[in-house]
Structures are given as structure tokens and as C-alpha cells.
Amino acid sequence: MASIFTKIIKGEIPSYKIAETEKFFAFLDINPNAKGHTLCVPKREVDKITDLDRDSYLGLMDFAIKIGRALEATVRCKRVGMTVIGLEVPHVHVHLIPLNEMKEATFQHKVRLSPAEFEALADKIRAELKKNPL
Ligand code: AMP
């Protein structure tokens, strides 16, 4: 069965999309640790990061770094943290989390955004990415 992220990539489930390339897709995490928490995923459905071949891994990191730069330019934070968990969704994804405090990296601290706030945030990040296209 297709993962929830494959359904998002195919547009079968809505998301607050940030960017996509031929191979990768980025969207806002629906239950964010902090404002701007973004997920970067390969379009090809692979379970674990350790299952990725070298090119896919390096491509995902390159994509995530570029999205991370746009987040740092958009969201007030000390830096963007990157982590890979995968306990909930078996489709490899990189969490990019704009961090001000360590608790935002714990996945036990969550913030609530309205749909309008998610959309406005995604708009700002997309506008920033237009300055440095992927
Ligand atoms: P994990 O697999 O443990 O790395 O966590 C999966 C992440 O995906 C969590 O942070 C969820 O909030 C996020 N998530 C799950 N479903 C969706 C969705 N439909 N849209 C955006 N983010 C999601």
C-alpha cells in the first residue's frame, strides 16, 4: 500500500507544499515541533534512510540543505536542525526544524498553526526559494 507521503506527492492527500524537483518533494509537517518544520522526501518510496543508495542519499541531502537555507531566511530561528526518525511513516524523510530552543528538537513539544497560518508560511518559504531556484 502506498505511504501517506506517496499520496501527498501524487496530490491524493492535501499538503502545504514547499517545493518539488524531479526526485524530491518538500512540505510542511502537519504537527510541527516549531513553526516552519518541514519534511523533505524522495518521491520514490523507500522505507529507511539506510535503504537509500548513495546518489539518492546525497540528492536528498542536497535538496534538504537548499530548503533549510530558505527556512533560515524565512523563519526567525537560531538555526535549522535536521533529523531523521521514521518511526511513524515508513517513507524516508528528513525533518528540517527551525530551532530556538532544544525542546523543539524533542518531538514532545508541538506548536499549533491554523490552516491560514500554514498557508501564509508556505507562501513565504516558496517566495524565498524563488530567489534561489532548486
Ligand atoms: P516520523 O516517521 O517519526 O519521522 O514522523 C512522521 C512525521 O510526519 C511526523 O512529524 C508527522 O507530524 C508528519 N506527518 C504525518 N502525516 C502527515 C501529513 N499528512 N502531512 C504532513 N506531515 C505529516
CSV table of C-alpha atoms and ligand atoms in Angstrom, one decimal, residues 4-5 8 27-31 37 39 85-89 93 95 110, ligand 1:
chain,number,residue,atom,x,y,z
A,4,ILE,CA,0.8,8.7,3.2
A,5,PHE,CA,3.7,10.6,1.7
A,8,ILE,CA,0.8,13.6,-0.7
A,27,PHE,CA,6.0,20.1,2.5
A,28,LEU,CA,5.2,21.5,6.0
A,29,ASP,CA,4.9,18.9,8.8
A,30,ILE,CA,1.2,18.9,9.9
A,31,ASN,CA,2.1,18.5,13.6
A,37,HIS,CA,9.0,22.4,10.5
A,39,LEU,CA,9.7,17.3,5.7
A,85,ILE,CA,13.3,9.5,12.6
A,86,GLY,CA,10.8,7.5,10.6
A,87,LEU,CA,9.0,5.7,13.4
A,88,GLU,CA,5.6,6.9,12.3
A,89,VAL,CA,5.8,7.0,8.5
A,93,HIS,CA,12.0,11.8,5.2
A,95,HIS,CA,12.8,16.7,9.3
A,110,LYS,CA,4.4,20.9,19.4
B,1,AMP,P1,8.5,10.1,11.9
B,1,AMP,O1,8.0,9.0,10.9
B,1,AMP,O2,8.5,9.5,13.3
B,1,AMP,O3,9.7,10.7,11.4
B,1,AMP,O4,7.3,11.2,11.9
B,1,AMP,C1,6.5,11.4,10.8
B,1,AMP,C2,6.2,12.9,10.7
B,1,AMP,O5,5.3,13.1,9.6
B,1,AMP,C3,5.5,13.5,12.0
B,1,AMP,O6,6.3,14.7,12.3
B,1,AMP,C4,4.1,13.9,11.5
B,1,AMP,O7,3.6,15.0,12.1
B,1,AMP,C5,4.3,14.0,10.0
B,1,AMP,N1,3.1,13.8,9.2
B,1,AMP,C6,2.3,12.7,9.3
B,1,AMP,N2,1.3,12.8,8.4
B,1,AMP,C7,1.4,14.0,7.8
B,1,AMP,C8,0.7,14.7,6.8
B,1,AMP,N3,-0.4,14.2,6.2
B,1,AMP,N4,1.1,15.9,6.4
B,1,AMP,C9,2.3,16.4,6.9
B,1,AMP,N5,3.0,15.8,7.9
B,1,AMP,C10,2.6,14.6,8.3
